[in-house]
Coordinates of C-alpha atoms in Angstrom, one line a residue:
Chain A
X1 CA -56.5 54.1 42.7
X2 CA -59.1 52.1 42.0
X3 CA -58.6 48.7 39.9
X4 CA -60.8 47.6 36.9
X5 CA -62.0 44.1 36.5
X6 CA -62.6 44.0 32.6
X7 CA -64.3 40.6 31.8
X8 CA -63.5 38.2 29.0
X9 CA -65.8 35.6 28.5
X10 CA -65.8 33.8 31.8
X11 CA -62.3 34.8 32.4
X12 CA -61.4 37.9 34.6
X13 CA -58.6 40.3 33.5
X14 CA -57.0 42.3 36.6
X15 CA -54.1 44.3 35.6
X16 CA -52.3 46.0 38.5
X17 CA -51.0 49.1 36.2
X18 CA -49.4 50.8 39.8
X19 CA -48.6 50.8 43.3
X20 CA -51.6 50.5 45.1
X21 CA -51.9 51.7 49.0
X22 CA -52.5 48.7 51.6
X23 CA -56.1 50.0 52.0
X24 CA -56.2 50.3 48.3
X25 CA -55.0 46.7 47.7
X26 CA -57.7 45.8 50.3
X27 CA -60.5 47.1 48.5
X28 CA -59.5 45.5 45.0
X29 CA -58.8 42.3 46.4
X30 CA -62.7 42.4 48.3
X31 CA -63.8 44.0 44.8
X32 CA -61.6 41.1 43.1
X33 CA -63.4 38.5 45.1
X34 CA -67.2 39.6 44.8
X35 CA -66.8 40.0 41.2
X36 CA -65.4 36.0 40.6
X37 CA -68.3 35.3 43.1
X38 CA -71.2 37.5 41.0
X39 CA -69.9 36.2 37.4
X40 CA -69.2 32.9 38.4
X41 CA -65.4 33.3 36.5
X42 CA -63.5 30.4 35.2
X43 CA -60.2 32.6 35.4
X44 CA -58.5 35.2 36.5
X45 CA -55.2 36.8 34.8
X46 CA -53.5 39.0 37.3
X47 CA -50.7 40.9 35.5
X48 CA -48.4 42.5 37.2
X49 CA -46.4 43.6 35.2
X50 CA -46.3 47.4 35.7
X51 CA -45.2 46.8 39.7
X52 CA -41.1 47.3 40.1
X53 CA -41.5 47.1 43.5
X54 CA -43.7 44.5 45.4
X55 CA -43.5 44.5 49.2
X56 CA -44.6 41.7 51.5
X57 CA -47.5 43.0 51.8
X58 CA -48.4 43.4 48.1
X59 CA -46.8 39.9 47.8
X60 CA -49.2 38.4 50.7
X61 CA -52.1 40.0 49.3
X62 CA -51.6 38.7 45.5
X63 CA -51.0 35.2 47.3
X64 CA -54.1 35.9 49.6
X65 CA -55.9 36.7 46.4
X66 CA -54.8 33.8 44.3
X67 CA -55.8 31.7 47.1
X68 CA -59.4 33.2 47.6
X69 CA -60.0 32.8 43.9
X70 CA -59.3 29.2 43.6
X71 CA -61.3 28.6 46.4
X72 CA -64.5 30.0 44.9
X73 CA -63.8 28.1 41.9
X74 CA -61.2 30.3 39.3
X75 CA -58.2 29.1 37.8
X76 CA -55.4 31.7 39.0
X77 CA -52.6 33.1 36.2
X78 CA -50.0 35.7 37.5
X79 CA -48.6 37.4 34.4
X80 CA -45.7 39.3 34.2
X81 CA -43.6 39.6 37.4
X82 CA -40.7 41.4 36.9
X83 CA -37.3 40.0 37.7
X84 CA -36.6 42.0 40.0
X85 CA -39.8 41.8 41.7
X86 CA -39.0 37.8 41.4
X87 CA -35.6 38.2 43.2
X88 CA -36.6 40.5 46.1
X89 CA -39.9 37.4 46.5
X90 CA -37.4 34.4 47.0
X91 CA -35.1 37.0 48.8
X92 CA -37.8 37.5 51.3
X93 CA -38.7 34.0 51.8
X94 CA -42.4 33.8 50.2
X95 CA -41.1 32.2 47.5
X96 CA -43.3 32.5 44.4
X97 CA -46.2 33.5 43.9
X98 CA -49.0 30.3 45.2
X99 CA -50.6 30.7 41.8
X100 CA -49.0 29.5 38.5
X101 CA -47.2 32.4 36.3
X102 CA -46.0 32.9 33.2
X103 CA -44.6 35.6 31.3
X104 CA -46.9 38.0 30.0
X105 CA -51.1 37.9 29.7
X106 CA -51.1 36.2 26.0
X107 CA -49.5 33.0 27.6
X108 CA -50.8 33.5 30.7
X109 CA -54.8 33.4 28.7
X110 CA -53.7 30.5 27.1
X111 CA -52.5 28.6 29.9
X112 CA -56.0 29.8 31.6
X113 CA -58.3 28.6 28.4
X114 CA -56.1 24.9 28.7
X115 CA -57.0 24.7 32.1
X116 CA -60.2 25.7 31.8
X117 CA -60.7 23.2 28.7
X118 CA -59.8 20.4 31.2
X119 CA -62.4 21.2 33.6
X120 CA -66.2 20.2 33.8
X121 CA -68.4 23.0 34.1
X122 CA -66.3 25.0 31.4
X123 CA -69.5 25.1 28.9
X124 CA -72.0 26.0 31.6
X125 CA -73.2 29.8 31.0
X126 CA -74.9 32.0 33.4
X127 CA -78.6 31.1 32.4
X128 CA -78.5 28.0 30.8
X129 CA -76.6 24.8 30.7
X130 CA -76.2 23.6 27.5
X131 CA -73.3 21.6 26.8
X132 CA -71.7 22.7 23.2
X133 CA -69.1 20.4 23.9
Chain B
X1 CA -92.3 43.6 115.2
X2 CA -95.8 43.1 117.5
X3 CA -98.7 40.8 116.1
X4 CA -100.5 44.0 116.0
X5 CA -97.9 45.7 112.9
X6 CA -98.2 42.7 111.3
X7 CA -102.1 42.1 111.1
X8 CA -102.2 45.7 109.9
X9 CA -99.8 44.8 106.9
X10 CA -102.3 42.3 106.3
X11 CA -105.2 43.9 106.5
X12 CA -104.1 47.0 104.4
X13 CA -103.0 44.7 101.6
X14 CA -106.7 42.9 101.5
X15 CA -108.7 46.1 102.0
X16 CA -106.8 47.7 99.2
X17 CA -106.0 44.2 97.3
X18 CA -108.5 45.6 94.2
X19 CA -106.4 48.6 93.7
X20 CA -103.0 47.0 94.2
X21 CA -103.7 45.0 91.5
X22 CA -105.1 47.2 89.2
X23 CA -102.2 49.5 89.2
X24 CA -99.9 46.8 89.5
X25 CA -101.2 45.4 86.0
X26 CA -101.1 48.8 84.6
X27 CA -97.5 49.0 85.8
X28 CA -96.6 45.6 83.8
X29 CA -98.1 47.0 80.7
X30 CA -96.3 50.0 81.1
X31 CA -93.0 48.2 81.2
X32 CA -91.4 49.7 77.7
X33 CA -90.7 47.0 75.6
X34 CA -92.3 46.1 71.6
X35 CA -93.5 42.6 72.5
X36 CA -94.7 43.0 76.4
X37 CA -98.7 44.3 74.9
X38 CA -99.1 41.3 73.0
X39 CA -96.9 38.9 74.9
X40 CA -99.5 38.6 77.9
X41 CA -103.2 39.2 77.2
X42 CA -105.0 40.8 79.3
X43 CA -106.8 37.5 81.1
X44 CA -103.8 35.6 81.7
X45 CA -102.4 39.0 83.3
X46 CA -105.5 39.2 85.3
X47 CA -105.1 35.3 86.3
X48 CA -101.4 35.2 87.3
X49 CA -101.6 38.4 89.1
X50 CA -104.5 37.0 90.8
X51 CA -102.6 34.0 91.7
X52 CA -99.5 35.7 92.9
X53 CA -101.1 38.0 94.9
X54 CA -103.5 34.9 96.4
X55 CA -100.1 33.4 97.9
X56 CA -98.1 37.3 98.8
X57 CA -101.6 37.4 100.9
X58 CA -100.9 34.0 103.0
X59 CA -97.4 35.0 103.0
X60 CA -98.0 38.5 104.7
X61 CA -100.6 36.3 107.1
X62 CA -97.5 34.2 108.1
X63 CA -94.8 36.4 108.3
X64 CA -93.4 36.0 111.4
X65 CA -93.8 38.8 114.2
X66 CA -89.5 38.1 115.1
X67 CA -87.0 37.0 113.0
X68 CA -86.3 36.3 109.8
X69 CA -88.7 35.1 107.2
X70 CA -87.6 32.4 104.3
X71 CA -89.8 30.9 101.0
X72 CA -89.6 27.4 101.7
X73 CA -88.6 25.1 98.9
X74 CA -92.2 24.1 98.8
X75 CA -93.9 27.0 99.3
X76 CA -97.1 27.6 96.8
X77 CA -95.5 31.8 96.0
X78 CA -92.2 30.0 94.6
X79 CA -94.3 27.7 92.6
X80 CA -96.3 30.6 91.2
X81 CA -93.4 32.6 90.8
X82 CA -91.6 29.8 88.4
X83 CA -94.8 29.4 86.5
X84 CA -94.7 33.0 86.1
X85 CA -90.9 33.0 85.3
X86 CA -91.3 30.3 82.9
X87 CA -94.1 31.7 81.1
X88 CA -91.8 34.9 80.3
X89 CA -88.8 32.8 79.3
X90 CA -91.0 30.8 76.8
X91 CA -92.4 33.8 75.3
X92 CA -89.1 36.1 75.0
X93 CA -89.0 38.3 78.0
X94 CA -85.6 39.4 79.0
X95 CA -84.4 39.3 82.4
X96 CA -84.8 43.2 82.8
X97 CA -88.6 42.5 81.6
X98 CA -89.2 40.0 84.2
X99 CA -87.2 41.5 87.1
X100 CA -89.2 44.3 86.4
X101 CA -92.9 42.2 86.4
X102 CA -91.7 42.0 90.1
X103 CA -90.3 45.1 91.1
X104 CA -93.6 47.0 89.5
X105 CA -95.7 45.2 92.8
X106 CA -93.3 46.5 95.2
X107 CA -93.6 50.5 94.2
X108 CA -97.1 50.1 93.8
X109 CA -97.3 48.3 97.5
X110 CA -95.3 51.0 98.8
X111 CA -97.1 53.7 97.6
X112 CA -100.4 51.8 99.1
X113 CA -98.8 51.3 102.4
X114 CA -97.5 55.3 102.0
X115 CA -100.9 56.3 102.1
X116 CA -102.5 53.9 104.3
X117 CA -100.0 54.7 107.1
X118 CA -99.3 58.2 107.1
X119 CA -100.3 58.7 110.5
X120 CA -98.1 56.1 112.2
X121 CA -94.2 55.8 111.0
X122 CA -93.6 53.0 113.2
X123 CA -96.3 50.4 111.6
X124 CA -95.3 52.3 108.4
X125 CA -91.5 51.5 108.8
X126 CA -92.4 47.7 109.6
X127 CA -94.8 46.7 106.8
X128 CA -92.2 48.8 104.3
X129 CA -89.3 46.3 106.1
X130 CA -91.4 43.6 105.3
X131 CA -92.7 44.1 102.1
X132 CA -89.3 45.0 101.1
X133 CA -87.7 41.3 102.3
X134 CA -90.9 39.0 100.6
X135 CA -90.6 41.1 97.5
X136 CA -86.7 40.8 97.4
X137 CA -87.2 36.8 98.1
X138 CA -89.5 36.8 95.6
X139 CA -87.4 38.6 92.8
X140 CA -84.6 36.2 93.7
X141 CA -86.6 32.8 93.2
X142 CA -87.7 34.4 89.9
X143 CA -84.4 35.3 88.4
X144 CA -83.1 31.7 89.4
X145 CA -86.1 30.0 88.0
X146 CA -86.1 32.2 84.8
X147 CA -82.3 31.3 84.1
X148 CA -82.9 27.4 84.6
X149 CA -85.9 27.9 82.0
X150 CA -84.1 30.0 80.0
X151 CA -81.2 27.4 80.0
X152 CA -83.6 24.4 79.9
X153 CA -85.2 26.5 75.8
X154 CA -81.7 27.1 75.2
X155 CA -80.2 22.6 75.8
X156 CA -83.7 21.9 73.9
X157 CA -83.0 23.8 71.2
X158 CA -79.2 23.0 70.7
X159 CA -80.2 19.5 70.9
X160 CA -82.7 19.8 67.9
X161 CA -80.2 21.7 66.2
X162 CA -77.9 18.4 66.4
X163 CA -80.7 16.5 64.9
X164 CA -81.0 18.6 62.0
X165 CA -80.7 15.9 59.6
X166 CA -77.5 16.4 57.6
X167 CA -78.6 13.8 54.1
X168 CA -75.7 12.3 52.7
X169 CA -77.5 12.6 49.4
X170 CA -76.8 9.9 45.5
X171 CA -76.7 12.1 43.3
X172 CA -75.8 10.2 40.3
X173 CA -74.0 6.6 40.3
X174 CA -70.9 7.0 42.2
X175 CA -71.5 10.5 42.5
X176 CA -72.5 11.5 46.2
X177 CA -73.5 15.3 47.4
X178 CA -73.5 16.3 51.5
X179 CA -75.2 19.5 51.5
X180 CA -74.7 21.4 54.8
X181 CA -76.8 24.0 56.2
X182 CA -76.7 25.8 59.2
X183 CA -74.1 26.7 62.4
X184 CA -71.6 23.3 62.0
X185 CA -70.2 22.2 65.7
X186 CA -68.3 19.4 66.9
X187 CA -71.7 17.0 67.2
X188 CA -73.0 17.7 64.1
X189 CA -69.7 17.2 62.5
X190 CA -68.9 14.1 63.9
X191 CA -72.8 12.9 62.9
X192 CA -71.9 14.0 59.1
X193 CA -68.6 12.8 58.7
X194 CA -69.1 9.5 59.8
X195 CA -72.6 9.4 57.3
X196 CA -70.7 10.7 54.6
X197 CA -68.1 8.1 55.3
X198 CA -70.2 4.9 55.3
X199 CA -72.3 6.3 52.3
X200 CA -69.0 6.7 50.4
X201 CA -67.9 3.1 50.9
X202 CA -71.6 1.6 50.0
X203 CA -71.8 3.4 46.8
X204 CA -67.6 3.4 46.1
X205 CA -68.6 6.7 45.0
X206 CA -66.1 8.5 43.0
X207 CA -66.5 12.1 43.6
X208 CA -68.2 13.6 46.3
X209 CA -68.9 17.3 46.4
X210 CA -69.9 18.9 49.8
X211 CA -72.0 22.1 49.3
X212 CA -71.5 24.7 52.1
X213 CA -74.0 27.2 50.5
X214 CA -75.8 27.3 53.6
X215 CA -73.2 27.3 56.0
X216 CA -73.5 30.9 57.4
X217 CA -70.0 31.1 59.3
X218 CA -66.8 29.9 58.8
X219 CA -64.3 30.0 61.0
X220 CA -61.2 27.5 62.2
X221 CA -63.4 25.2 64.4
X222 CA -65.8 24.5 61.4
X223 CA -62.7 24.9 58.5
X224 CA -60.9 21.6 60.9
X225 CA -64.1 19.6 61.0
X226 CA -64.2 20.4 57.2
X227 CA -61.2 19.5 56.7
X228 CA -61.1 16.0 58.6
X229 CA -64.4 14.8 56.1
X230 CA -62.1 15.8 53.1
X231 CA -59.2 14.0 54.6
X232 CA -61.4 10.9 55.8
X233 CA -63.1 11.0 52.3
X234 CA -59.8 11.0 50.2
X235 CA -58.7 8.2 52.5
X236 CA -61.1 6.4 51.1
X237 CA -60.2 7.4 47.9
X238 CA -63.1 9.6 47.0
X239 CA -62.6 12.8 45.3
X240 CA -64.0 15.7 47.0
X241 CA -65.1 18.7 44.9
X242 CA -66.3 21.8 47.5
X243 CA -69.2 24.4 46.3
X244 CA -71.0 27.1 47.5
X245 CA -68.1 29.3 49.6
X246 CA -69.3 32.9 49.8
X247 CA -66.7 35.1 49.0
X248 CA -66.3 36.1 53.1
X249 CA -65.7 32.3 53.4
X250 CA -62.9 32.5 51.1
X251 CA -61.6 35.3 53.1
X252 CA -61.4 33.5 56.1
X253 CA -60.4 30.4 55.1
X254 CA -57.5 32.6 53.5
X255 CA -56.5 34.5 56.6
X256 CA -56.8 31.2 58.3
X257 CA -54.0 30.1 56.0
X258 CA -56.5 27.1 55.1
X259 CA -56.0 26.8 51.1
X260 CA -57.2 23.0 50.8
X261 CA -54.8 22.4 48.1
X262 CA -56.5 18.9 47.4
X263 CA -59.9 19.5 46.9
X264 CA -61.4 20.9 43.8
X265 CA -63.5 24.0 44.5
X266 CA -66.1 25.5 42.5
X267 CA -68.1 28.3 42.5
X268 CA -71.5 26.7 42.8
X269 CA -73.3 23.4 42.9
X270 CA -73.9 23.6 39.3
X271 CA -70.7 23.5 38.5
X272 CA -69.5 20.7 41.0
X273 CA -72.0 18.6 39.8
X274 CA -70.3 19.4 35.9
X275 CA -67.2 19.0 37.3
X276 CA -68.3 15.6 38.7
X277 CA -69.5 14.2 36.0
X278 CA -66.7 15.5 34.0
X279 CA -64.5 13.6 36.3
X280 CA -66.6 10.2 35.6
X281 CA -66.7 11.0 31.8
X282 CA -70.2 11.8 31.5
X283 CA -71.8 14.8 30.3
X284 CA -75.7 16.5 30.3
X285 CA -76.8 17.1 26.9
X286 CA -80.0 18.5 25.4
X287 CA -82.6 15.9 24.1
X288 CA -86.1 17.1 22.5
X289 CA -88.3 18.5 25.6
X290 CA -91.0 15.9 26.4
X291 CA -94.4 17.2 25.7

């Protein structure tokens, strides 16, 4: 299954709508990463809130992911876990998720814009760099 | 071995010297590789085969009627032979090509001395035994000299690689940028670090943003030294902003379980440099364009 990477402004919306296969989650997290890198992204809002069941794997890779995207300069919003996906984490010792999370994608967007409002570049578009602030 | 076998090895490689060198340049340039035709022109073929085939003569002339024959450290062939070796390192000849400069002479010798000799095996079998030993001596010094060249290009080169200048950069009052390019090693670390370091306290500056667009690899060795300016530079009580990380560099910094929580990463120097202004409360704004 391949994922979709809708953009919203400068903010990237992944939503992870079922269980992807460890090659699969491979693919969207290399997809994931070029497309933050190509659009220069302020954001990214993962939601998760269609997995039941995450495995460590799954749970590494949204970490991995999280981690990757702050490091080439994206705020990082998981939305949605599920409580039991939540128990079985802490259960297996990764804790949470390294990235912030909230409940669903409308707060999770909103936390994203706040963070984003705090930052420097946040009025810098692709082709020019006029500050409207 | 009589005088007599060896005067006839001598005397069969002068009377046929011409054609031994003829085919024995033809054989170089037929040695398949792309750059050989244009590596050597044809004069400086005709003068270094000249050469070497000026000392193999003297050498045959010496070769000793018993026992065994050895190049002394200061005999003229080895010289010629590390010119020649030398030469092909400078200019990009593998070690197959050069070995193979070398073993070209002794086919087309034997071939010569094949001919010459048919009617008598014995002087036959004696000039092959000898030609055989000098060439094999010969290939040896080669090899050695080519490696020490080799590795004397190779120390040159890493050393003016550590002298690639890595600018601590102003970029804006109290705002410094370290742009790195190219293959980061312990040296060139250590050279940056402590720039970036002493530039940090003479201009207090408050942010500094290191760029690794041009850093081509990342792996744990270059991720530590990274790390250790980031450190050094927060000690100092600088705030470090990191731009340019290709999306593999994220990757493996990932899988290296290297997050740098405490540095503030951006997707490009553009944004860094907002981010660092944003940081000292400054901003770029539009004026009127000059005319």
């Amino acid at each position: 299954m391949k994922v979709a990477i809708p953009r919203l402004g400068r903010i990237l919306l992944v939503s992870i709508q079922q269980d992807l296969s460890d090659d699969a989650a491979l693919e969207f997290q290399s997809n994931l990463l070029k497309t933050i890198a190509k659009s220069e992204a302020l954001g990214v809002a993962m939601d998760i809130s269609a997995l039941d069941v995450v495995d460590s794997f799954m749970a590494r890779m949204i970490n991995d992911t999280a981690c990757m995207a702050r490091l080439l300069g994206a705020e990082v919003i998981v939305c949605g876990t599920q409580p039991c996906v939540a128990y079985t984490l802490v259960e297996m010792g990764r804790g949470l998720f390294g990235a912030d999370c909230t409940f669903n994608l409308e707060e999770g967007l909103k936390t994203l814009k706040q963070r984003i409002a705090s930052r420097g570049d946040r009025s810098l578009t692709e082709d020019s760099d006029h500050d409207g602030a | 071995m009589s005088n007599k076998l060896l005067s006839t090895l001598e005397s069969t490689f002068s009377a046929n010297r011409a054609e031994i060198q003829k085919k024995w340049i033809s054989a170089i340039r037929a040695i398949r590789s792309p750059r050989f035709p244009e590596a050597i022109n044809n004069s400086e073929l005709q003068q270094q085969t000249t050469h070497l085939l000026d000392e193999l003569a003297s050498v045959f002339a010496a070769y000793p009627s018993a026992g065994k024959w050895e190049m002394g450290e200061r005999n003229l062939l080895r010289q010629a032979l590390r010119d020649v070796s030398e030469y092909g390192a400078r200019i990009g000849f593998t070690p197959a090509e050069t070995s193979a400069y070398l073993m070209s002479l002794k086919s087309v010798l034997t071939q010569v001395l094949l001919r010459e000799l048919a009617k008598s095996p014995a002087k036959l079998q004696a000039c092959i035994i000898a030609v055989d030993d000098v060439i094999g001596q010969m290939a040896l010094v080669t090899f050695a000299a080519f490696v020490d060249a080799r590795e004397r290009i190779i120390a040159q080169q890493s050393a003016s690689l550590i002298e690639l200048a890595t600018p601590v950069v102003r970029l804006w009052d109290r705002v410094l940028l370290l742009p790195l390019v190219g293959v980061i090693d312990t040296a060139r670390a250590r050279a940056f670090t402590e720039n970036l370091l002493e530039a940090i306290t003479r201009f207090e500056a408050t942010v500094t943003i290191i760029d690794v667009t041009g850093v081509p690899m990342f792996d744990t060795a270059v991720a530590r030294h990274l790390m250790k300016s980031v450190d050094a530079a927060q000690l100092l009580g600088s705030k470090v902003v990191m731009t340019g990380l290709s999306p593999e560099g994220a990757l493996t910094l990932t899988k290296l379980g290297i997050t740098l929580p405490q540095v503030i990463t951006r997707a490009t120097l553009r944004s860094g440099v907002a981010e660092a202004l944003g940081i000292l409360g400054k901003r770029i704004v539009t004026v009127p364009a000059k005319e």
